Amino acid sequence: MPRRGLRAGSRPRSVCSSRPPQGDCQNCPRRPTHAVGAEEHGIADAVIEDTGAEEDNGVEEDNGVEEGDGEEGDGEEGVRPQGGRRMSPTTRRPGSVAEVLASEEGPAVAAFFDLDGTLVAGFTALVHSKERLRSREVKAAEALRLITTAIDFQIGRAGFDQLITDGARALAGQLETDLDALGEKIFRHQIADLLYPETRALVRAHQQRGHTVVLCSSATSMQVEPVAAYLGVDEVVCNRFVVDEEGRVTGEVVDPIIWGEGKATAAQRYAAEHGLDLTRAWFYADGDEDVALMHLVGHPRPTNPGPHLTKVAERRGWPISRYGSRGTSAVTNAARFAVGFGALGPITALGTARAAMTGRKWDGLNVLTSTWPKFLLDSHGVSLTILGAANAEAQRPAVFIFNHRNQMDAFMAAAVVKHDFTAVAKKELKTNPLFGTFGRLMDIAFIDRADSAKAVNAMHEVEKLAAQGLSIIVAPEGTRLDTHEVGPFKKGAFVMAMSAGIPIVPIVIRNADDIAGRDSLTVQRGVIDIAVLPPIDVSAWTRAELTERIDEVRAAYLDLLADWPTDDADPRLTGG
């Protein structure tokens, strides 16, 4: 298998591309040995989750328009974007997902995406340097010098050549495979949560059209390739380290360095080797140095552009997109969290007083559940647009299921259900100061997935609560997934509904990742779209057909996410 670095003394035969045209191209990358998938990407599983526990088999394992762009309304009438509403031609503004989905299809069309500032909020080199300092993988003086150089580069005091050569020298002698692993680790724990959902949606739209998507960046392979693997992008053009015969970095960078005009040249070389016409290509980037490549493509799309690129774009009529969905500071986020969590005490006190007046514990808890989840979301600037809300009250009790993406969507589901409910969660969350406190108040069943007998007993206790009129909230995927798809559903929630004789009510959350990544502790402002489907009667279901029935419910999620309803009159929400 070809190495991603260049052997000392050899010359590159092609531009960096994760699928070399032929032969053993020393300058072409190989994909990481394992892509960063949903299960690897993070520190915990579901907040409120389906453990899959059932008597038969215990607990299942969680496994603007530029000249030459054409008319804005070009393309197929009424194209639906992935996970979006039907778009009319007038909504296909340049730089939007709808524009991409109305464009020509096929791999002959290329879409080049820059990394820093375009796909990722911030500067990945700075993140890497800070992490290496924190983990003491480099001496403090060396790490601080690299951080200073990275900051100087961002403010224009240092050139890119200095930045990348200093970085390469600091890595001299290290195994390339170790650097690959480090790059994936830093991506999982820090960079993944900085990905702009808006640009991710554009990547998916280009993939949906069958375009050749290329990550074209001046960053190094250890910064770029984990992002490419995560996004399902096979093609990469980036800077690479020279590697010796033992697989160690020599401290040099493959020449020529990809930056500015060199980046445009690399993209031209890639296009020539792959038979691509740049006049049909798209390019999304933020850097002032990216003007050269912007001039070469047919669809230049400045994204979060710097001052020079902004001036050029305005002069030439290139459409500009700016995103603010990532980048909330830790201090701001902590302040919002403090406001939201701080309200828990007073609201609980009100609930306690209510319970004392009525003599019913759940009257008091309903004060909490109908108020605090929404207040917590409001304190972070998160609002919910709910379609089919009447379905949440149509039949109670019920097993409410939702698709799980991050640490806030359980509170979104709670804000929909509002009252008279409990939930199922993994036992590790019992000690969590937020979920543990909330869970103990709510009689949430904390499941030990390592002990099937205990898990089944806990599920029986939940069924008893259902018999008392309480609804259950469960995430049937069993873990948080960082993907626009819906993972396989486990059986636990459905078996519980069958045993308790209560319906299933699907809660479909469209865009939870707009406000936070899978494991992010930082929550961005945003509007989340939610749809509640009509209750599903499970009284006639049998164990023999359970898998088929579950697949039908999951298919309803996929259908709704692919073609989002515009109002409550949608037949899928009315049951008509």
Coordinates of C-alpha atoms in Angstrom, one line a residue:
M1 CA 0.0 0.0 0.0
P2 CA 1.5 3.4 -0.9
R3 CA 2.6 5.6 1.9
R4 CA 1.0 9.0 2.3
G5 CA 4.3 10.7 2.9
L6 CA 7.0 11.1 0.2
R7 CA 10.1 8.9 0.5
A8 CA 13.2 10.9 1.0
G9 CA 14.9 11.5 -2.4
S10 CA 11.9 10.6 -4.5
R11 CA 9.7 13.0 -6.5
P12 CA 5.9 13.1 -6.4
R13 CA 4.3 11.7 -9.5
S14 CA 0.8 13.1 -8.9
V15 CA -1.1 15.6 -6.9
C16 CA -2.3 14.2 -3.5
S17 CA -5.4 12.1 -4.1
S18 CA -6.7 9.3 -2.0
R19 CA -7.4 7.3 -5.2
P20 CA -4.1 7.3 -7.2
P21 CA -4.8 7.0 -10.9
Q22 CA -2.5 4.0 -11.1
G23 CA 0.6 2.5 -9.7
D24 CA 2.3 3.3 -6.4
C25 CA 2.1 7.1 -6.2
Q26 CA 4.2 8.1 -3.2
N27 CA 2.5 11.4 -3.0
C28 CA -1.0 10.1 -2.9
P29 CA -2.7 9.4 0.4
R30 CA -4.1 6.2 1.7
R31 CA -7.3 6.4 3.7
P32 CA -6.9 6.0 7.5
T33 CA -6.9 2.3 8.5
H34 CA -10.2 2.9 10.2
A35 CA -12.6 5.7 9.6
V36 CA -13.8 7.7 12.5
G37 CA -17.3 6.4 12.8
A38 CA -20.2 7.0 15.0
E39 CA -19.2 4.5 17.7
E40 CA -15.6 5.8 17.9
H41 CA -16.6 9.5 17.9
G42 CA -17.0 10.3 21.5
I43 CA -17.1 9.5 25.2
A44 CA -20.6 8.2 25.9
D45 CA -23.7 6.5 24.6
A46 CA -27.3 7.5 24.7
V47 CA -28.7 10.0 27.1
I48 CA -32.1 8.4 27.1
E49 CA -31.6 5.2 25.2
D50 CA -33.0 1.9 24.2
T51 CA -30.9 -0.8 25.9
G52 CA -32.5 -3.5 23.9
A53 CA -33.3 -5.4 27.1
E54 CA -36.0 -8.1 26.7
E55 CA -36.8 -11.4 28.4
D56 CA -36.0 -13.5 25.4
N57 CA -32.4 -12.6 24.9
G58 CA -31.4 -10.1 27.7
V59 CA -29.6 -7.0 26.5
E60 CA -28.6 -6.5 23.0
E61 CA -25.2 -5.0 22.3
D62 CA -25.0 -1.4 21.1
N63 CA -23.3 -2.2 18.4
G64 CA -25.4 35.8 -5.0
V65 CA -24.6 34.5 -8.9
E66 CA -21.2 34.7 -10.6
E67 CA -20.8 35.4 -14.4
G68 CA -21.2 32.2 -16.2
D69 CA -23.1 30.5 -13.4
G70 CA -26.3 30.4 -15.3
E71 CA -29.8 31.4 -14.1
E72 CA -30.6 31.0 -10.5
G73 CA -33.7 29.0 -11.4
D74 CA -31.8 26.5 -13.6
G75 CA -32.5 22.9 -12.9
E76 CA -35.3 20.5 -12.1
E77 CA -38.5 22.0 -10.8
G78 CA -39.2 21.6 -7.1
V79 CA -36.1 19.6 -6.1
R80 CA -36.1 18.4 -2.5
P81 CA -32.9 18.7 -0.6
Q82 CA -31.8 15.9 1.7
G83 CA -33.6 16.4 4.9
G84 CA -35.4 19.6 3.7
R85 CA -38.5 21.0 2.4
R86 CA -39.4 21.1 -1.3
M87 CA -37.5 24.0 -2.8
S88 CA -38.9 26.3 -5.5
P89 CA -36.5 27.8 -8.0
T90 CA -36.6 31.1 -6.2
T91 CA -35.2 29.5 -3.0
R92 CA -32.1 28.1 -4.8
R93 CA -29.9 31.0 -3.9
P94 CA -26.2 30.6 -4.9
G95 CA -24.2 28.8 -2.2
S96 CA -27.3 26.9 -0.9
V97 CA -28.0 23.2 -0.7
A98 CA -31.0 23.7 -2.9
E99 CA -28.7 25.2 -5.6
V100 CA -26.5 22.2 -5.5
L101 CA -29.4 19.7 -5.6
A102 CA -30.7 21.5 -8.8
S103 CA -27.3 21.3 -10.5
E104 CA -26.0 18.8 -13.0
E105 CA -25.3 15.3 -11.8
G106 CA -22.3 13.0 -12.1
P107 CA -18.7 12.5 -11.2
A108 CA -17.5 14.8 -14.0
V109 CA -18.5 17.7 -11.8
A110 CA -16.0 18.5 -9.0
A111 CA -16.6 20.2 -5.7
F112 CA -13.5 21.4 -3.8
F113 CA -13.8 22.2 -0.1
D114 CA -11.2 24.0 1.9
L115 CA -10.8 22.9 5.6
D116 CA -9.9 25.7 8.1
G117 CA -12.6 28.4 8.3
T118 CA -14.8 26.6 5.7
L119 CA -15.5 23.1 7.0
V120 CA -14.1 23.8 10.4
A121 CA -14.6 26.8 12.6
G122 CA -11.1 27.9 13.5
F123 CA -7.6 26.9 12.7
T124 CA -6.8 23.2 13.0
A125 CA -3.0 23.7 13.3
L126 CA -3.6 25.8 16.4
V127 CA -5.8 23.1 17.9
H128 CA -3.1 20.5 17.2
S129 CA -0.4 22.6 18.8
K130 CA -2.4 23.3 21.9
E131 CA -3.3 19.6 22.3
R132 CA 0.3 18.5 21.9
L133 CA 1.3 21.0 24.6
R134 CA -1.5 19.9 26.9
S135 CA -0.6 16.2 26.5
R136 CA 3.1 16.9 26.9
E137 CA 3.9 15.3 23.6
V138 CA 6.4 18.1 22.8
K139 CA 8.4 20.3 25.1
A140 CA 6.6 23.4 26.4
A141 CA 9.0 25.8 24.7
E142 CA 8.6 24.1 21.3
A143 CA 4.8 23.9 21.6
L144 CA 4.6 27.6 22.6
R145 CA 6.8 28.5 19.6
L146 CA 4.4 26.6 17.3
I147 CA 1.4 28.2 18.9
T148 CA 2.9 31.7 18.5
T149 CA 3.7 31.0 14.9
A150 CA 0.2 29.8 14.2
I151 CA -1.2 32.9 15.8
D152 CA 1.2 35.2 13.9
F153 CA 0.2 33.5 10.7
Q154 CA -3.5 34.1 11.4
I155 CA -2.8 37.9 12.0
G156 CA -0.4 38.1 9.0
R157 CA 2.9 38.3 10.8
A158 CA 4.2 35.0 9.6
G159 CA 4.1 33.3 6.2
F160 CA 2.6 29.9 5.5
D161 CA 5.9 28.4 4.5
Q162 CA 7.3 29.2 8.0
L163 CA 4.3 27.8 9.7
I164 CA 4.3 24.4 7.9
T165 CA 8.1 23.9 7.9
D166 CA 8.3 24.7 11.6
G167 CA 5.5 22.2 12.3
A168 CA 7.3 19.6 10.2
R169 CA 10.6 20.0 12.0
A170 CA 8.9 19.6 15.3
L171 CA 7.6 16.2 14.2
A172 CA 10.9 14.9 12.9
G173 CA 11.6 11.3 13.9
Q174 CA 8.1 10.4 14.7
L175 CA 6.3 7.5 13.0
E176 CA 3.8 8.5 10.4
T177 CA 1.3 5.9 11.8
D178 CA 1.6 7.5 15.2
L179 CA 0.8 10.9 13.8
D180 CA -2.1 9.5 11.9
A181 CA -3.5 8.1 15.2
L182 CA -2.9 11.4 17.0
G183 CA -4.7 13.3 14.2
E184 CA -7.7 11.1 14.5
K185 CA -7.7 11.4 18.3
I186 CA -7.6 15.2 18.1
F187 CA -10.3 15.2 15.5
R188 CA -12.6 13.0 17.6
H189 CA -12.2 15.0 20.8
Q190 CA -11.9 18.5 19.6
I191 CA -12.3 19.2 15.9
A192 CA -15.4 17.2 15.1
D193 CA -17.5 19.5 17.2
L194 CA -16.2 22.5 15.2
L195 CA -17.5 21.3 11.9
Y196 CA -20.0 23.7 10.4
P197 CA -23.3 21.8 9.8
E198 CA -24.0 24.2 6.9
T199 CA -20.9 23.1 5.1
R200 CA -21.5 19.5 6.0
A201 CA -24.9 19.8 4.4
L202 CA -23.3 21.1 1.2
V203 CA -20.8 18.2 1.1
R204 CA -23.8 15.8 1.5
A205 CA -25.7 17.6 -1.3
H206 CA -22.7 17.3 -3.7
Q207 CA -22.4 13.6 -2.8
Q208 CA -26.1 13.1 -3.4
R209 CA -25.6 14.5 -6.9
G210 CA -22.8 12.1 -7.5
H211 CA -20.1 14.8 -7.8
T212 CA -16.4 14.2 -7.2
V213 CA -16.0 15.8 -3.8
V214 CA -12.4 16.8 -2.9
L215 CA -11.0 18.2 0.4
C216 CA -8.4 20.7 -1.0
S217 CA -6.5 22.2 1.9
S218 CA -3.1 23.6 2.7
A219 CA -3.2 21.8 6.0
T220 CA -1.3 18.5 6.5
S221 CA -2.7 15.0 6.1
M222 CA -2.9 14.4 9.8
Q223 CA -5.3 17.4 10.0
V224 CA -7.3 16.8 6.8
E225 CA -7.7 13.0 6.5
P226 CA -9.7 12.4 9.7
V227 CA -12.2 15.0 8.5
A228 CA -12.3 13.4 5.0
A229 CA -13.0 10.0 6.4
Y230 CA -15.6 11.3 8.8
L231 CA -17.5 13.1 5.9
G232 CA -17.1 10.1 3.6
V233 CA -14.9 12.1 1.2
D234 CA -12.5 9.9 -0.7
E235 CA -10.4 12.6 -2.5
V236 CA -7.8 14.7 -0.7
V237 CA -5.4 17.3 -1.9
C238 CA -3.2 18.6 0.9
N239 CA 0.4 19.0 2.2
R240 CA 2.3 15.9 3.3
F241 CA 5.4 15.1 5.3
V242 CA 8.4 13.4 3.7
V243 CA 8.8 10.0 5.2
D244 CA 11.9 7.8 5.3
E245 CA 12.2 4.1 4.6
E246 CA 11.4 3.3 8.3
G247 CA 8.1 5.3 8.1
R248 CA 9.4 8.2 10.1
V249 CA 8.9 11.9 9.3
T250 CA 12.1 13.5 8.2
G251 CA 11.1 17.0 9.2
E252 CA 10.5 18.1 5.6
V253 CA 7.3 18.8 3.6
V254 CA 6.7 17.4 0.2
D255 CA 7.5 20.0 -2.5
P256 CA 5.8 22.0 -3.9
I257 CA 4.0 23.3 -0.8
I258 CA 0.2 23.6 -1.4
W259 CA -0.7 27.2 -0.6
G260 CA -2.2 30.1 -2.6
E261 CA -1.3 29.8 -6.2
G262 CA 0.3 26.4 -5.4
K263 CA -3.1 25.2 -4.2
A264 CA -4.6 26.4 -7.5
T265 CA -1.9 24.5 -9.4
A266 CA -2.5 21.4 -7.3
A267 CA -6.2 21.5 -8.1
Q268 CA -5.5 22.0 -11.8
R269 CA -3.2 19.0 -11.7
Y270 CA -5.8 16.9 -9.9
A271 CA -8.5 17.9 -12.4
A272 CA -6.3 17.0 -15.4
E273 CA -5.4 13.6 -14.0
H274 CA -9.0 12.8 -13.3
G275 CA -10.5 14.3 -16.5
L276 CA -12.4 17.1 -14.7
D277 CA -13.3 20.4 -16.2
L278 CA -12.7 23.2 -13.7
T279 CA -15.2 25.5 -15.5
R280 CA -17.9 23.1 -14.2
A281 CA -16.4 22.8 -10.7
W282 CA -17.3 24.3 -7.4
F283 CA -14.9 25.7 -4.8
Y284 CA -15.8 26.6 -1.2
A285 CA -13.1 28.5 0.8
D286 CA -12.5 31.3 3.2
G287 CA -8.9 32.3 2.7
D288 CA -7.6 35.4 0.9
E289 CA -5.0 33.2 -0.6
D290 CA -7.7 31.1 -2.3
V291 CA -8.6 33.8 -4.8
A292 CA -6.4 32.1 -7.4
L293 CA -8.5 28.9 -7.4
M294 CA -11.7 30.9 -7.2
H295 CA -10.9 32.5 -10.5
L296 CA -10.4 29.0 -12.2
V297 CA -13.7 27.3 -11.2
G298 CA -17.1 27.9 -12.7
H299 CA -18.9 28.1 -9.4
P300 CA -16.7 30.1 -6.9
R301 CA -18.4 30.0 -3.5
P302 CA -16.6 32.2 -0.9
T303 CA -17.5 30.8 2.6
N304 CA -16.8 32.9 5.7
P305 CA -14.3 34.9 3.5
G306 CA -11.4 37.0 4.7
P307 CA -11.3 40.7 3.9
H308 CA -9.4 40.5 0.5
L309 CA -11.5 37.6 -0.7
T310 CA -14.6 39.5 0.3
K311 CA -13.6 42.5 -1.7
V312 CA -12.8 40.4 -4.8
A313 CA -16.1 38.4 -4.4
E314 CA -18.1 41.7 -4.2
R315 CA -16.4 43.1 -7.2
R316 CA -16.9 40.0 -9.3
G317 CA -20.4 39.2 -8.1
W318 CA -19.4 35.9 -6.4
P319 CA -22.0 34.8 -3.8
I320 CA -20.8 35.0 -0.2
S321 CA -22.0 32.7 2.6
R322 CA -21.2 33.3 6.3
Y323 CA -22.0 30.8 9.1
G324 CA -22.3 31.5 12.8
S325 CA -23.4 28.0 14.0
R326 CA -20.0 27.2 15.5
G327 CA -17.5 29.2 17.6
T328 CA -19.4 30.0 20.8
S329 CA -16.8 30.6 23.5
A330 CA -16.5 28.3 26.5
V331 CA -17.2 31.3 28.8
T332 CA -20.4 32.1 27.0
N333 CA -21.5 28.5 27.0
A334 CA -20.7 28.1 30.7
A335 CA -22.8 31.2 31.5
R336 CA -25.7 29.9 29.5
F337 CA -25.5 26.5 31.2
A338 CA -25.3 28.2 34.6
V339 CA -28.5 30.1 33.9
G340 CA -30.3 26.9 32.7
F341 CA -29.0 24.7 35.5
G342 CA -29.5 27.4 38.1
A343 CA -33.2 27.4 37.4
L344 CA -33.5 23.7 38.4
G345 CA -33.5 24.5 42.1
P346 CA -36.3 27.0 42.1
I347 CA -38.4 25.0 39.7
T348 CA -38.0 21.9 41.8
A349 CA -39.1 23.9 44.9
L350 CA -42.2 24.9 43.1
G351 CA -42.8 21.3 42.1
T352 CA -42.3 20.1 45.7
A353 CA -44.9 22.6 46.9
R354 CA -47.3 21.5 44.2
A355 CA -46.8 17.8 45.2
A356 CA -47.4 18.7 48.9
M357 CA -50.7 20.4 48.0
T358 CA -52.1 17.6 45.9
G359 CA -50.5 14.6 47.6
R360 CA -49.3 13.3 44.2
K361 CA -45.5 13.1 43.5
W362 CA -46.1 13.4 39.8
D363 CA -48.1 16.6 40.0
G364 CA -44.9 18.1 41.4
L365 CA -42.7 16.4 38.8
N366 CA -44.9 17.7 36.0
V367 CA -44.1 21.3 37.1
L368 CA -40.5 20.4 36.6
T369 CA -40.8 18.5 33.3
S370 CA -43.2 20.9 31.7
T371 CA -40.9 23.9 32.5
W372 CA -37.2 23.1 32.9
P373 CA -36.3 21.3 29.7
K374 CA -37.7 24.2 27.6
F375 CA -36.0 26.7 29.9
L376 CA -32.7 24.9 29.6
L377 CA -33.0 25.1 25.8
D378 CA -34.1 28.7 25.9
S379 CA -31.1 29.7 28.0
H380 CA -28.8 28.4 25.2
G381 CA -30.8 30.2 22.5
V382 CA -32.3 27.0 21.2
S383 CA -35.9 27.2 20.0
L384 CA -38.1 24.4 18.8
T385 CA -40.5 24.4 15.8
I386 CA -42.8 21.5 16.4
L387 CA -45.2 20.0 13.8
G388 CA -47.8 17.4 14.8
A389 CA -47.6 18.5 18.4
A390 CA -51.2 17.3 19.0
N391 CA -49.9 13.7 18.4
A392 CA -47.9 13.9 21.6
E393 CA -51.2 14.2 23.6
A394 CA -53.4 11.9 21.4
Q395 CA -52.9 8.7 23.4
R396 CA -51.3 8.6 26.9
P397 CA -49.5 6.7 28.2
A398 CA -47.2 5.9 25.3
V399 CA -43.6 5.0 24.5
F400 CA -42.1 8.0 22.9
I401 CA -39.1 7.3 20.7
F402 CA -36.6 9.9 19.2
N403 CA -33.6 9.9 16.9
H404 CA -30.5 10.6 19.0
R405 CA -27.7 12.9 17.9
N406 CA -26.2 14.9 20.9
Q407 CA -26.5 15.6 24.6
M408 CA -29.4 18.1 24.2
D409 CA -31.9 16.2 22.1
A410 CA -33.2 14.2 25.1
F411 CA -34.3 17.6 26.5
M412 CA -35.9 18.4 23.2
A413 CA -37.9 15.1 23.4
A414 CA -38.8 16.0 27.0
A415 CA -40.0 19.4 25.9
V416 CA -42.3 17.7 23.5
V417 CA -43.7 15.1 25.9
K418 CA -43.9 17.6 28.8
H419 CA -45.7 15.7 31.5
D420 CA -46.3 12.3 33.1
F421 CA -43.2 10.5 31.8
T422 CA -40.1 8.7 32.8
A423 CA -37.2 7.3 30.7
V424 CA -34.6 4.6 30.2
A425 CA -30.9 5.4 30.4
K426 CA -27.5 3.7 30.8
K427 CA -26.3 3.3 34.4
E428 CA -23.2 5.4 33.8
L429 CA -25.4 8.5 33.6
K430 CA -26.7 8.0 37.2
T431 CA -23.6 9.8 38.5
N432 CA -23.8 12.6 36.0
P433 CA -24.6 15.8 37.9
L434 CA -27.2 16.9 35.3
F435 CA -28.8 13.7 34.0
G436 CA -28.3 11.9 37.3
T437 CA -30.1 14.5 39.3
F438 CA -32.9 14.8 36.8
G439 CA -33.1 11.0 36.5
R440 CA -33.4 10.3 40.2
L441 CA -36.3 12.8 40.5
M442 CA -38.0 11.2 37.5
D443 CA -37.6 7.6 38.5
I444 CA -35.6 7.0 35.3
A445 CA -34.5 3.4 34.9
F446 CA -30.7 3.3 34.8
I447 CA -29.8 0.1 33.0
D448 CA -26.7 -2.0 33.5
R449 CA -26.1 -3.3 30.0
A450 CA -23.4 -5.6 31.3
D451 CA -25.9 -7.5 33.5
S452 CA -28.8 -8.9 31.4
A453 CA -30.8 -10.0 34.4
K454 CA -30.6 -6.6 36.1
A455 CA -31.4 -4.9 32.9
V456 CA -34.6 -7.0 32.3
N457 CA -35.7 -6.4 35.9
A458 CA -35.2 -2.7 35.5
M459 CA -37.3 -2.8 32.3
H460 CA -40.1 -4.5 34.2
E461 CA -40.1 -1.7 36.7
V462 CA -40.5 0.8 33.9
E463 CA -43.4 -1.3 32.6
K464 CA -45.0 -1.0 36.0
L465 CA -44.7 2.8 35.8
A466 CA -46.4 2.6 32.4
A467 CA -49.2 0.7 33.9
Q468 CA -49.7 3.6 36.3
G469 CA -50.2 6.0 33.4
L470 CA -46.6 7.2 32.9
S471 CA -45.2 7.5 29.4
I472 CA -41.6 6.4 28.6
I473 CA -39.0 8.2 26.5
V474 CA -36.4 6.0 24.7
A475 CA -33.8 6.5 22.0
P476 CA -34.2 3.3 20.0
E477 CA -30.8 3.6 18.2
G478 CA -29.2 2.9 21.6
T479 CA -26.4 5.5 21.2
R480 CA -25.8 8.9 19.8
L481 CA -25.0 8.9 16.1
D482 CA -23.2 11.7 14.4
T483 CA -24.7 11.3 10.9
H484 CA -27.6 12.5 8.9
E485 CA -28.9 9.0 8.7
V486 CA -31.0 7.1 11.2
G487 CA -29.3 4.1 12.9
P488 CA -30.8 0.7 13.3
F489 CA -33.5 0.5 16.0
K490 CA -33.1 -1.9 18.9
K491 CA -36.1 -3.9 20.1
G492 CA -36.4 -2.8 23.7
A493 CA -38.7 0.2 23.3
F494 CA -41.1 -1.8 21.1
V495 CA -41.1 -4.8 23.3
M496 CA -41.9 -2.5 26.2
A497 CA -44.8 -1.0 24.4
M498 CA -46.2 -4.5 23.5
S499 CA -45.8 -5.7 27.1
A500 CA -47.5 -2.6 28.5
G501 CA -50.2 -2.5 25.9
I502 CA -49.4 1.1 24.9
P503 CA -48.7 2.8 21.6
I504 CA -45.4 4.0 20.1
V505 CA -45.2 7.7 19.3
P506 CA -42.2 8.7 17.0
I507 CA -40.6 12.0 17.6
V508 CA -38.5 13.0 14.6
I509 CA -35.7 15.6 15.2
R510 CA -34.5 17.0 12.0
N511 CA -31.4 19.1 12.7
A512 CA -30.1 18.6 16.2
D513 CA -26.5 18.8 15.0
D514 CA -27.1 22.4 14.1
I515 CA -26.6 23.3 17.7
A516 CA -24.1 20.7 18.9
G517 CA -22.0 17.8 17.7
R518 CA -22.3 14.3 19.1
D519 CA -20.2 14.8 22.2
S520 CA -20.0 18.6 22.3
L521 CA -20.4 20.3 25.6
T522 CA -20.8 23.6 23.8
V523 CA -24.3 24.5 22.6
Q524 CA -24.9 26.9 19.8
R525 CA -28.0 29.1 19.2
G526 CA -30.4 27.7 16.6
V527 CA -33.9 26.6 15.6
I528 CA -34.6 22.9 15.7
D529 CA -37.3 21.3 13.6
I530 CA -39.3 18.5 15.2
A531 CA -42.2 16.4 13.9
V532 CA -44.4 14.1 16.0
L533 CA -46.0 11.3 14.1
P534 CA -49.4 9.8 15.0
P535 CA -49.5 7.0 17.7
I536 CA -48.7 3.5 16.4
D537 CA -51.0 0.8 17.7
V538 CA -48.9 -2.3 18.6
S539 CA -51.7 -4.4 20.1
A540 CA -51.7 -6.7 17.1
W541 CA -47.9 -7.0 16.8
T542 CA -46.3 -10.4 17.3
R543 CA -42.7 -11.3 18.2
A544 CA -42.4 -13.1 14.8
E545 CA -42.9 -9.9 12.9
L546 CA -41.2 -7.5 15.3
T547 CA -38.2 -6.9 13.1
E548 CA -40.3 -6.1 10.1
R549 CA -42.5 -3.8 12.1
I550 CA -39.5 -1.9 13.6
D551 CA -38.1 -1.5 10.1
E552 CA -41.4 0.1 9.1
V553 CA -41.1 2.7 11.9
R554 CA -37.5 3.5 11.0
A555 CA -38.6 3.9 7.4
A556 CA -41.1 6.5 8.5
Y557 CA -38.2 8.5 10.0
L558 CA -36.2 8.3 6.8
D559 CA -39.1 9.4 4.7
L560 CA -39.8 12.4 6.9
L561 CA -36.2 13.5 7.0
A562 CA -35.9 13.2 3.3
D563 CA -39.1 15.2 2.6
W564 CA -39.8 17.4 5.6
P565 CA -43.5 18.5 6.0
T566 CA -44.4 22.1 5.7
D567 CA -47.3 22.2 8.1
D568 CA -49.5 20.1 10.4
A569 CA -51.9 19.2 7.5
D570 CA -49.3 16.8 6.1
P571 CA -51.0 13.3 5.8
R572 CA -48.0 11.7 7.5
L573 CA -48.8 13.8 10.6
T574 CA -52.6 13.5 10.5
G575 CA -52.6 9.8 9.8
G576 CA -54.7 10.4 6.7

